[in-house]
Amino acid sequence: MMGLEIDYIAHENNLKDINPNVKIIISFFLMILAILINLPIVSILITVAIAIILLTVAKVPLRFYLKFISIPFGFSLITCIFLVFFFGTGPVIFDTGFFNIVVRSDALELGITTFFRTLACFSSLGFLSSTTPIAEIVHSLSIIKIPQICIEIALLMYNSVFIFLDQIEVMTNAQKTRLGYYGFNNSYRSFGLLISNLFFKSLEKGEQLQQALDSRGYTGSIPKYSA
């Protein structure tokens, strides 16, 4: 699973011993740079530079990196296609001939810029999450006085992600053994059942988590890594 894999790589990569504060500063600096500079070439350079560092210096497996980057790539592509076809007020450069849907020059520029900017921002965060364990990130956030409630929520969300991923894998495997994804109709029905069951499982796991915290004397503060 992606969640477990990224946690393992964060603890085993070649950059794991570098001061987490340095990695946080680099990551957020590159992300802010991609947001402020409205040039696709800058975003492309940031994305490529991070990919080279992760693959050659940190020694992150290529298979994992491609799987990781495919998520923001797909999200960005869908979003930017929507921007290109449904936004803009400039000159028309392409007419689809379908329901008056056209591509305008400013919309195309906005779509391209947004696509590469999103990739650069996700790559910057990916650099941090792939090279720094969550405990060290949380510790650094507490040093710079990020509100305690934000850190607590981040920790609980991080824990919940692994629980949900495990539940999805268990339920998906159970459906596959019963040919739940054989054919379009079965796949559609099984996916709907998966989502609905995941909702109820999430409520159940949330209650169990709260009970586990209460039984261990939780008073609103979760012990964190301390250097």
PDB file of N, CA and C in Angstrom, residues 4 13 16 28 30 36 40 43 46 51 55 67 73 83 93 113 145 170 172 174 185 189 223:
ATOM      1  N   LEU A   4       1.788   2.732   3.653  1.00  0.00           N
ATOM      2  CA  LEU A   4       2.828   1.992   4.363  1.00  0.00           C
ATOM      3  C   LEU A   4       4.170   2.124   3.667  1.00  0.00           C
ATOM      4  N   ASN A  13      15.468   6.084   3.531  1.00  0.00           N
ATOM      5  CA  ASN A  13      16.140   6.758   2.417  1.00  0.00           C
ATOM      6  C   ASN A  13      17.494   7.325   2.845  1.00  0.00           C
ATOM      7  N   LYS A  16      17.583  10.567   5.253  1.00  0.00           N
ATOM      8  CA  LYS A  16      16.826  10.511   6.512  1.00  0.00           C
ATOM      9  C   LYS A  16      17.567  11.155   7.680  1.00  0.00           C
ATOM     10  N   PHE A  28       9.207  23.918   1.644  1.00  0.00           N
ATOM     11  CA  PHE A  28       8.263  25.036   1.610  1.00  0.00           C
ATOM     12  C   PHE A  28       8.786  26.193   0.758  1.00  0.00           C
ATOM     13  N   LEU A  30      10.572  25.843  -2.036  1.00  0.00           N
ATOM     14  CA  LEU A  30      10.300  25.471  -3.421  1.00  0.00           C
ATOM     15  C   LEU A  30       8.812  25.576  -3.746  1.00  0.00           C
ATOM     16  N   LEU A  36       4.549  31.651  -6.395  1.00  0.00           N
ATOM     17  CA  LEU A  36       4.736  33.075  -6.634  1.00  0.00           C
ATOM     18  C   LEU A  36       5.196  33.397  -8.053  1.00  0.00           C
ATOM     19  N   PRO A  40       5.702  28.554 -16.167  1.00  0.00           N
ATOM     20  CA  PRO A  40       5.721  27.084 -16.186  1.00  0.00           C
ATOM     21  C   PRO A  40       7.129  26.499 -16.137  1.00  0.00           C
ATOM     22  N   SER A  43       8.278  25.919 -12.586  1.00  0.00           N
ATOM     23  CA  SER A  43       7.623  24.753 -11.990  1.00  0.00           C
ATOM     24  C   SER A  43       8.201  23.455 -12.546  1.00  0.00           C
ATOM     25  N   ILE A  46      11.603  22.838 -10.952  1.00  0.00           N
ATOM     26  CA  ILE A  46      11.451  22.375  -9.567  1.00  0.00           C
ATOM     27  C   ILE A  46      11.064  20.898  -9.546  1.00  0.00           C
ATOM     28  N   ALA A  51      12.743  15.331  -8.564  1.00  0.00           N
ATOM     29  CA  ALA A  51      12.771  13.941  -9.045  1.00  0.00           C
ATOM     30  C   ALA A  51      14.193  13.406  -9.079  1.00  0.00           C
ATOM     31  N   LEU A  55      15.546  10.327  -6.695  1.00  0.00           N
ATOM     32  CA  LEU A  55      15.944   9.077  -7.354  1.00  0.00           C
ATOM     33  C   LEU A  55      17.438   8.801  -7.250  1.00  0.00           C
ATOM     34  N   LYS A  67       4.561   5.852  -8.973  1.00  0.00           N
ATOM     35  CA  LYS A  67       3.241   5.654  -8.369  1.00  0.00           C
ATOM     36  C   LYS A  67       2.816   6.896  -7.599  1.00  0.00           C
ATOM     37  N   PHE A  73      -0.421  13.955 -10.810  1.00  0.00           N
ATOM     38  CA  PHE A  73      -0.460  14.107 -12.267  1.00  0.00           C
ATOM     39  C   PHE A  73      -1.882  13.929 -12.786  1.00  0.00           C
ATOM     40  N   LEU A  83     -10.252  23.526 -16.854  1.00  0.00           N
ATOM     41  CA  LEU A  83      -9.934  24.949 -16.973  1.00  0.00           C
ATOM     42  C   LEU A  83      -9.820  25.373 -18.432  1.00  0.00           C
ATOM     43  N   ILE A  93      -8.994  29.822 -29.946  1.00  0.00           N
ATOM     44  CA  ILE A  93      -7.943  29.215 -30.759  1.00  0.00           C
ATOM     45  C   ILE A  93      -8.327  27.815 -31.227  1.00  0.00           C
ATOM     46  N   THR A 113      -0.153  26.527 -16.949  1.00  0.00           N
ATOM     47  CA  THR A 113       0.520  27.063 -15.757  1.00  0.00           C
ATOM     48  C   THR A 113       0.068  26.345 -14.493  1.00  0.00           C
ATOM     49  N   LYS A 145       6.261  26.612  16.860  1.00  0.00           N
ATOM     50  CA  LYS A 145       5.053  27.067  17.550  1.00  0.00           C
ATOM     51  C   LYS A 145       3.778  26.959  16.699  1.00  0.00           C
ATOM     52  N   VAL A 170      -8.626  -4.840   2.630  1.00  0.00           N
ATOM     53  CA  VAL A 170      -9.343  -6.021   3.115  1.00  0.00           C
ATOM     54  C   VAL A 170     -10.677  -6.187   2.393  1.00  0.00           C
ATOM     55  N   THR A 172     -11.658  -4.822  -0.482  1.00  0.00           N
ATOM     56  CA  THR A 172     -11.475  -5.032  -1.921  1.00  0.00           C
ATOM     57  C   THR A 172     -11.104  -6.476  -2.218  1.00  0.00           C
ATOM     58  N   ALA A 174     -11.837  -9.048  -0.399  1.00  0.00           N
ATOM     59  CA  ALA A 174     -13.024  -9.869  -0.147  1.00  0.00           C
ATOM     60  C   ALA A 174     -13.982  -9.807  -1.330  1.00  0.00           C
ATOM     61  N   ASN A 185     -21.194  -3.835 -14.457  1.00  0.00           N
ATOM     62  CA  ASN A 185     -22.288  -3.707 -13.476  1.00  0.00           C
ATOM     63  C   ASN A 185     -21.846  -4.165 -12.088  1.00  0.00           C
ATOM     64  N   ARG A 189     -21.440  -1.776  -8.750  1.00  0.00           N
ATOM     65  CA  ARG A 189     -22.141  -2.110  -7.508  1.00  0.00           C
ATOM     66  C   ARG A 189     -21.149  -2.328  -6.363  1.00  0.00           C
ATOM     67  N   PRO A 223       1.912  12.344  23.203  1.00  0.00           N
ATOM     68  CA  PRO A 223       3.375  12.427  23.298  1.00  0.00           C
ATOM     69  C   PRO A 223       4.001  12.375  21.914  1.00  0.00           C
TER      70      PRO A 223
END
